[in-house]
Short mmCIF file of C-alpha atoms in Angstrom, two decimals:
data_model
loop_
_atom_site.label_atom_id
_atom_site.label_comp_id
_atom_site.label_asym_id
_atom_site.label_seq_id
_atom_site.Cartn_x
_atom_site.Cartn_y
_atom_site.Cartn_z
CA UNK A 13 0.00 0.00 0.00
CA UNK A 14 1.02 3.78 -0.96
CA UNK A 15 1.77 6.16 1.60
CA UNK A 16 -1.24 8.25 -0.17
CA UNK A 17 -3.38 5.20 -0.13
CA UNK A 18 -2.56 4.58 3.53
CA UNK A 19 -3.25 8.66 4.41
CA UNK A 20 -6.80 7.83 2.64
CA UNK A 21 -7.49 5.02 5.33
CA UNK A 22 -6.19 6.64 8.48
CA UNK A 23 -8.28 9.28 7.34
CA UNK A 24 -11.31 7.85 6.67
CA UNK A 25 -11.31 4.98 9.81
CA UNK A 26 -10.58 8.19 11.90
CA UNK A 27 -14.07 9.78 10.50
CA UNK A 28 -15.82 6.98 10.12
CA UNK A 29 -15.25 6.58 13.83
CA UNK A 30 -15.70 9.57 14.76
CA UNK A 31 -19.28 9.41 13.34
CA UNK A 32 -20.11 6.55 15.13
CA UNK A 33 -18.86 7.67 18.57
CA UNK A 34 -20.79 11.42 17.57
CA UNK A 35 -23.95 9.28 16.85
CA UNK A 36 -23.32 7.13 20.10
CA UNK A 37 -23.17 10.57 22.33
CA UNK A 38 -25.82 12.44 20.68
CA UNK A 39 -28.91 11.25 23.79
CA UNK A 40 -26.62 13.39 25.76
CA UNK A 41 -27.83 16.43 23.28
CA UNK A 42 -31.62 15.26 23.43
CA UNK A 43 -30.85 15.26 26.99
CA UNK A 44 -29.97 18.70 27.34
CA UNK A 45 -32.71 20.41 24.70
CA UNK A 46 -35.24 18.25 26.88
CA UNK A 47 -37.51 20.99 27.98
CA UNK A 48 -38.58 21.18 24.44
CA UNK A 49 -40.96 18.21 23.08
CA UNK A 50 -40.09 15.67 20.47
CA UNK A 51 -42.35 16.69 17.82
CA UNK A 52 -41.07 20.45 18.39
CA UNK A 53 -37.27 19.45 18.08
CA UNK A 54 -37.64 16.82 15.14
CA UNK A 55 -38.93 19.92 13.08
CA UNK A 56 -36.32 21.97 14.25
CA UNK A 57 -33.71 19.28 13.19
CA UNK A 58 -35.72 19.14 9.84
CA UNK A 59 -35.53 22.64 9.06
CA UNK A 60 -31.79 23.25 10.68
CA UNK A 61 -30.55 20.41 8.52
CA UNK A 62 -31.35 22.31 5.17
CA UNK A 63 -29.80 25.21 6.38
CA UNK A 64 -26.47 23.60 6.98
CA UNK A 65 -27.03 20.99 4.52
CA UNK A 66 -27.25 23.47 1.43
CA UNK A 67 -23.76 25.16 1.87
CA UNK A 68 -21.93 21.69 1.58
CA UNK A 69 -23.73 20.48 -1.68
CA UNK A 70 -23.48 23.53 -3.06
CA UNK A 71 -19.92 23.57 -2.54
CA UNK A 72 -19.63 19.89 -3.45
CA UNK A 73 -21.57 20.75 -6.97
CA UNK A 74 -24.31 18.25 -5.81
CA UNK A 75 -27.15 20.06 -6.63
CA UNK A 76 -27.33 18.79 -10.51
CA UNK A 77 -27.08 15.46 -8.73
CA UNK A 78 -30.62 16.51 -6.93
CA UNK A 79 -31.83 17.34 -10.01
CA UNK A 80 -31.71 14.55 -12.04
CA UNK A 81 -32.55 12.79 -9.23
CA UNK A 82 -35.79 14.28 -9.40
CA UNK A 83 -37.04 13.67 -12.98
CA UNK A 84 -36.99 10.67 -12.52
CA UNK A 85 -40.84 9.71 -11.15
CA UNK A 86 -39.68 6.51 -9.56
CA UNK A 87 -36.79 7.97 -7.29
CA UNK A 88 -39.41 10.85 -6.51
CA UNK A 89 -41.22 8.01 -4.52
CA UNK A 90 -38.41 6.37 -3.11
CA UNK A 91 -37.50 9.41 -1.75
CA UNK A 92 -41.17 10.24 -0.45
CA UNK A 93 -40.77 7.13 1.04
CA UNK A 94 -37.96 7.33 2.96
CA UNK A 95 -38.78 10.69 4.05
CA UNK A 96 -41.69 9.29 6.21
CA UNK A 97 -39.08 6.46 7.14
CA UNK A 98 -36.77 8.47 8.46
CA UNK A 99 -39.26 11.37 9.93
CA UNK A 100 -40.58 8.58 11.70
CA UNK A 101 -37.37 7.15 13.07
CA UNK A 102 -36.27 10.55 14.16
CA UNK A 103 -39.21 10.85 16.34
CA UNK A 104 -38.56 7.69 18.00
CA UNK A 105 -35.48 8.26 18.54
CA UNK A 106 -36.16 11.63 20.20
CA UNK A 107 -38.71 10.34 21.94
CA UNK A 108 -37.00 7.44 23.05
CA UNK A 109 -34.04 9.73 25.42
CA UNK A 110 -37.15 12.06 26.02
CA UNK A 111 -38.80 8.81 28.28
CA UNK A 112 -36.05 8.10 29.65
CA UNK A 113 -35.58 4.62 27.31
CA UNK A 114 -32.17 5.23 25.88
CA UNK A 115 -31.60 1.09 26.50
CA UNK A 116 -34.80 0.33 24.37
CA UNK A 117 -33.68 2.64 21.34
CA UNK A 118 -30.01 0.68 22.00
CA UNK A 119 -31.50 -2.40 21.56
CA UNK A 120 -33.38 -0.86 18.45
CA UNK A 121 -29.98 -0.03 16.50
CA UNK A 122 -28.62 -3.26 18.29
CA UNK A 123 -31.31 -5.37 16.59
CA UNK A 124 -30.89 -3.16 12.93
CA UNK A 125 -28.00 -4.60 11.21
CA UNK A 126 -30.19 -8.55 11.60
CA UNK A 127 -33.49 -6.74 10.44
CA UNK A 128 -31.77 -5.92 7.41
CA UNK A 129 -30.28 -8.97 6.96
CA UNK A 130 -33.92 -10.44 7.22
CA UNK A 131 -35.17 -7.89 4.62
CA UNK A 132 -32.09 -8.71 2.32
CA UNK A 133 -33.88 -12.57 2.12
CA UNK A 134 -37.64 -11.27 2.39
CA UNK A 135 -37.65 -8.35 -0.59
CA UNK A 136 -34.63 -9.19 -2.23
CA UNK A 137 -34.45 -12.61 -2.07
CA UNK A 138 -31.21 -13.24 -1.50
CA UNK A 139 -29.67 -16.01 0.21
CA UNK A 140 -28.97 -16.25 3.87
CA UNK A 141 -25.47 -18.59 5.14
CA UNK A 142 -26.30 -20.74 8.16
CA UNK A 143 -24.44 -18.78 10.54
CA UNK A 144 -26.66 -15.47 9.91
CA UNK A 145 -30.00 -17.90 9.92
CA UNK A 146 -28.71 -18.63 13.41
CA UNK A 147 -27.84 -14.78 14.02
CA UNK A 148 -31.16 -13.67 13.38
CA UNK A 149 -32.84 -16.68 14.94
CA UNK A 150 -31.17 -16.00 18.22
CA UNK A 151 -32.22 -12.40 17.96
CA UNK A 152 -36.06 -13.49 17.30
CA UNK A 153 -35.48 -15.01 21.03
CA UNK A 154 -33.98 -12.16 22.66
CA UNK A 155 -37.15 -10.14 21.61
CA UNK A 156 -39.17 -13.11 22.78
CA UNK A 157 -37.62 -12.84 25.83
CA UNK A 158 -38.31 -9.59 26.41
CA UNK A 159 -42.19 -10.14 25.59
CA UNK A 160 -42.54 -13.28 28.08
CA UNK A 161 -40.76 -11.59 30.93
CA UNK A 162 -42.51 -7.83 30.81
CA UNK A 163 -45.51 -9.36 29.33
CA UNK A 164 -45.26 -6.75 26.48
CA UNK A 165 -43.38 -6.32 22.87
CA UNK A 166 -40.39 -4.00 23.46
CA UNK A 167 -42.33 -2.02 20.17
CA UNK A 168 -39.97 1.26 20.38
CA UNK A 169 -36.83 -1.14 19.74
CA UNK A 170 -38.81 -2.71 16.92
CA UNK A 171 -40.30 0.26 15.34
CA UNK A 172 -36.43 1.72 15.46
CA UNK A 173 -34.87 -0.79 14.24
CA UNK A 174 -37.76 -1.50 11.26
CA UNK A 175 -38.08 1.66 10.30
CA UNK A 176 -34.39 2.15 9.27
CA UNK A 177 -33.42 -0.93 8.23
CA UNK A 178 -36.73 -0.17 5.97
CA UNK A 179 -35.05 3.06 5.36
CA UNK A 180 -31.82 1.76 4.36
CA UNK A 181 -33.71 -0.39 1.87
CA UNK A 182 -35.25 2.34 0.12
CA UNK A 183 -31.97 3.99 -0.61
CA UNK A 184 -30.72 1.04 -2.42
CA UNK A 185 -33.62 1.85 -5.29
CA UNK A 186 -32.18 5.52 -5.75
CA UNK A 187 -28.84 6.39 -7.04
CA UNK A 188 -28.05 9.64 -5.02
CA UNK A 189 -25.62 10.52 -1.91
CA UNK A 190 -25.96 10.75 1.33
CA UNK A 191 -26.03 14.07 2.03
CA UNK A 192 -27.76 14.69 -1.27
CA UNK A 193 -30.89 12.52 -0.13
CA UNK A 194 -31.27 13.94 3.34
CA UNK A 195 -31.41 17.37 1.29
CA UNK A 196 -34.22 16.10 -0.30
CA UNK A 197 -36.14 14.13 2.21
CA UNK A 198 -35.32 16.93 4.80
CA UNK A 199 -37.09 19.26 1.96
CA UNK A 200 -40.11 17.09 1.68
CA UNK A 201 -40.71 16.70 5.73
CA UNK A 202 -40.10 20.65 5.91
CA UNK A 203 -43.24 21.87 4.74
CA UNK A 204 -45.24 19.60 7.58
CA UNK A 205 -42.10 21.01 9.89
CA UNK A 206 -42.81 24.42 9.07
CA UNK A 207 -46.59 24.13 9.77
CA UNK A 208 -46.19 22.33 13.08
CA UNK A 209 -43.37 25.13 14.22
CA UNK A 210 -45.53 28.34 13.42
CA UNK A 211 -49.04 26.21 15.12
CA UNK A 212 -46.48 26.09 17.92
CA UNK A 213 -46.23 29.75 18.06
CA UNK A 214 -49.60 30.94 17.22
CA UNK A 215 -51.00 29.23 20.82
CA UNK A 216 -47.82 29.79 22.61
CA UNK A 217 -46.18 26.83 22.99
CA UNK A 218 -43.01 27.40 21.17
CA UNK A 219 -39.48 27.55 22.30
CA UNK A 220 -37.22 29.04 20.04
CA UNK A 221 -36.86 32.69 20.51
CA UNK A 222 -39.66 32.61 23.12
CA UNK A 223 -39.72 35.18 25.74
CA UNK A 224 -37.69 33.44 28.60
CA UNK A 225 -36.08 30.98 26.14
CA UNK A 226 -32.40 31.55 27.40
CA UNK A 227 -29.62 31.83 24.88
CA UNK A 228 -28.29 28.70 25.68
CA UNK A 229 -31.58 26.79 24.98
CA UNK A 230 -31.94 28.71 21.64
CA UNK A 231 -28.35 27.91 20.20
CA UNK A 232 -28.62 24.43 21.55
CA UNK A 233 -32.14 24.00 18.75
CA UNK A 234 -29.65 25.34 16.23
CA UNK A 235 -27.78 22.84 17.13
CA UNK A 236 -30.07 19.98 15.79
CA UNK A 237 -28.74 20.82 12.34
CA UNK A 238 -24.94 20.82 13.11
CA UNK A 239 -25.46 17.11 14.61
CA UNK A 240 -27.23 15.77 12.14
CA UNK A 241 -25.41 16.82 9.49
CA UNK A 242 -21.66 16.48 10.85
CA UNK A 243 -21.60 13.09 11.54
CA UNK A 244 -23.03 12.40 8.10
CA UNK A 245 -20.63 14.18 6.55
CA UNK A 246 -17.80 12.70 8.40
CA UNK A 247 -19.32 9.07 7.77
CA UNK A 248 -19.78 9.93 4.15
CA UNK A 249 -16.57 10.94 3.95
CA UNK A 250 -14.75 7.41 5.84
CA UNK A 251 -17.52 5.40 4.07
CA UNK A 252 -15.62 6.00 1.02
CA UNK A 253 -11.83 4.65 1.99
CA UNK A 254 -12.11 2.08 4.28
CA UNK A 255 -13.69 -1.36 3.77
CA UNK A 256 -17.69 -1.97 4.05
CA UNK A 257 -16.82 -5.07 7.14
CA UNK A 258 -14.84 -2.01 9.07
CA UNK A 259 -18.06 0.11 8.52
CA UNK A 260 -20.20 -2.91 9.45
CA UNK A 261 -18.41 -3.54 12.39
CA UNK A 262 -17.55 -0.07 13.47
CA UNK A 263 -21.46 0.76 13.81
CA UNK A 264 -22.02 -1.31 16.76
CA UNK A 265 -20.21 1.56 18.68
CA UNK A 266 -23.50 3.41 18.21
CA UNK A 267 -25.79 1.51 19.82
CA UNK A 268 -22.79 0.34 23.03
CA UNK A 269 -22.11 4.05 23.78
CA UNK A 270 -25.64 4.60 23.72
CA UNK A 271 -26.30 1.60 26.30
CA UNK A 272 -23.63 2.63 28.13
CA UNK A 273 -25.20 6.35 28.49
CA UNK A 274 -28.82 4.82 29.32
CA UNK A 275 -27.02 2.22 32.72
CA UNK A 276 -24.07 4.72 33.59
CA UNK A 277 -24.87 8.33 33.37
CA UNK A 278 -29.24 8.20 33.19
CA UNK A 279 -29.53 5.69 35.25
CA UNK A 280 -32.22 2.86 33.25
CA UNK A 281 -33.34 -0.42 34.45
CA UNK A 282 -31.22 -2.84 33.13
CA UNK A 283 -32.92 -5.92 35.04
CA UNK A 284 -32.59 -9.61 34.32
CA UNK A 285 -34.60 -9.71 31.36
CA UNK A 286 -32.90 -7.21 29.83
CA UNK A 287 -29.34 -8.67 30.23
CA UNK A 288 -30.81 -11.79 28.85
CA UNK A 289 -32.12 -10.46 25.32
CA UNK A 290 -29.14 -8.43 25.45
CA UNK A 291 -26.70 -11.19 25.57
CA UNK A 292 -28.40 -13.04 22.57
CA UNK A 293 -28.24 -9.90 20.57
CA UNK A 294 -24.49 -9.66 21.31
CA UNK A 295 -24.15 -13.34 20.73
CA UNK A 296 -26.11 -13.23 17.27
CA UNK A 297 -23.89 -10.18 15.99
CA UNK A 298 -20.98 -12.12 17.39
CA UNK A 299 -21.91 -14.41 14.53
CA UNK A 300 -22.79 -11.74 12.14
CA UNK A 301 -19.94 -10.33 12.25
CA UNK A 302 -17.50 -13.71 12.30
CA UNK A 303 -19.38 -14.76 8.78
CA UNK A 304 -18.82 -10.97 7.52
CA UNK A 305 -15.28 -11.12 7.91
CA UNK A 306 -14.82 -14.86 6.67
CA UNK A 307 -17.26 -14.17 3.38
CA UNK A 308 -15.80 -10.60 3.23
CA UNK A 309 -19.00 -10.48 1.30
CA UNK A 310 -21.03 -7.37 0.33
CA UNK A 311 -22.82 -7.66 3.24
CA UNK A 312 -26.03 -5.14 3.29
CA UNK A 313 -25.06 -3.71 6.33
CA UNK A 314 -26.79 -0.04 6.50
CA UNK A 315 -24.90 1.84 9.54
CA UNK A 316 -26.63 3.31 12.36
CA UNK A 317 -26.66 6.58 11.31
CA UNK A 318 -30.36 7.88 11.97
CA UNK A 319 -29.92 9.39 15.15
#
């Protein structure tokens, strides 16, 4: 390997990492922009997004990209599509560290990369090895677990983790970037965004700018853009020099820092049950991620980059 070549992968492992650990801190930022309600900061992070998302494609030249992207009728959908995906996986999300269940939206991205898997075989018919049968079997028991012992389905982990793996599906059928289609399904979500922000305001229950919002609070909804689109910029940028099993493996410091947050600094229930199902999901990507590095197939791995 050059010296250039070898630049290239520091480089990008030290984004692509970076990303994930970003992604595996950002509760911490929900956290702190709590007084404000989920549906009120998910349009925030919609608008914010645009606003710091336009600069970089302009400066990248992406817009044509956008563009032809959108004469074409059957991307238009896809990207309708995912816009409701990922609206709806935002929300989650944010509601998730707002209810104090960082350790169920955890589990969610835990479960994510073995959802996929099971959507590669269902839509796409592909094949599935023995070892990632058993992978996902084992993590159909961990949720089964959970079910039997609380005498509920854990559905906040579910709907996470189905909603983006269904997410990362629907960018498969549209030939666009990263940062390119969150443009574009941030645009589509913004109108709704807009309208629930200025309803907000007209009974008084909005938060930016509001008499006694402090500074703070106000720079800290700004903020919703900056994390959302950093950390996709950075992963964008490692995604593209260092191998796809290094990206598939890296995610899983997502969802750890993130169950680290919800036992050690918030304080969650992690009771038997939990440390159960949570075992067989860490024994099922064990296997995973043994059969991605001996196929050092393609795998469709879709990192955990919603938050």
């Amino acid at each position: 390997m050059s010296d250039s070549a070898r630049t290239e992968l520091r480089a990008g492992t030290i984004a692509a990492f970076s990303a994930f650990g970003i992604w595996a801190m950002i509760p911490l930022y929900f956290k702190a922009v709590g007084v404000v309600g989920p549906g009120e900061i998910l349009a925030h992070r919609i608008a914010w997004s645009i606003v710091f998302l336009a600069p970089l494609l302009l400066r990248r030249g992406q817009i044509r990209e956008m563009v032809t992207t959108f004469r074409v009728p059957r991307h238009c959908l896809w990207l309708v599509i995912g816009s409701v995906l990922l609206g709806f996986n935002w929300f989650l999300f944010i509601f998730a560290v707002a209810t104090d269940r960082v350790l169920d939206s955890s589990l969610g991205y835990f479960i994510n990369p073995l959802v996929f898997v099971l959507l590669a075989l269902v839509v796409l018919g592909e094949k599935l090895s023995r070892v990632r049968w058993t992978a996902v079997t084992i993590a159909g028991l961990a949720v089964a677990n959970l079910v039997w012992q609380h005498g509920s389905v854990p559905w906040l982990a579910l709907g996470l983790a189905a909603s983006f793996a269904l997410y990362g599906l629907s960018k498969k059928f549209v030939p666009i970037s990263s940062q390119g289609g969150l443009f574009i399904e941030s645009l589509l979500m913004l109108p709704a965004a807009l309208a629930y922000l200025i309803w907000l305001e007209i009974v008084g229950r909005g938060h930016f700018l509001a008499s006694g919002s402090s500074l703070t609070l106000n720079g800290l909804i700004i903020l919703s853009g900056v994390v959302t689109v950093i950390p996709l910029a950075m992963f964008a940028f490692g995604a593209r020099r260092i191998p796809l099993a290094t990206i598939g493996l890296a995610q899983y410091i997502t969802p750890s820092g993130q169950f680290l947050l919800a036992v050690f600094v918030f304080g969650e229930t992690f009771d038997r049950a939990r440390l159960v199902s949570f075992g067989l999901i860490w024994i099922a990507l064990a296997l995973y991620s043994w059969d991605l590095l001996v196929r050092r197939a393609p795998a469709k791995v879709t990192p955990a980059h919603s938050t």
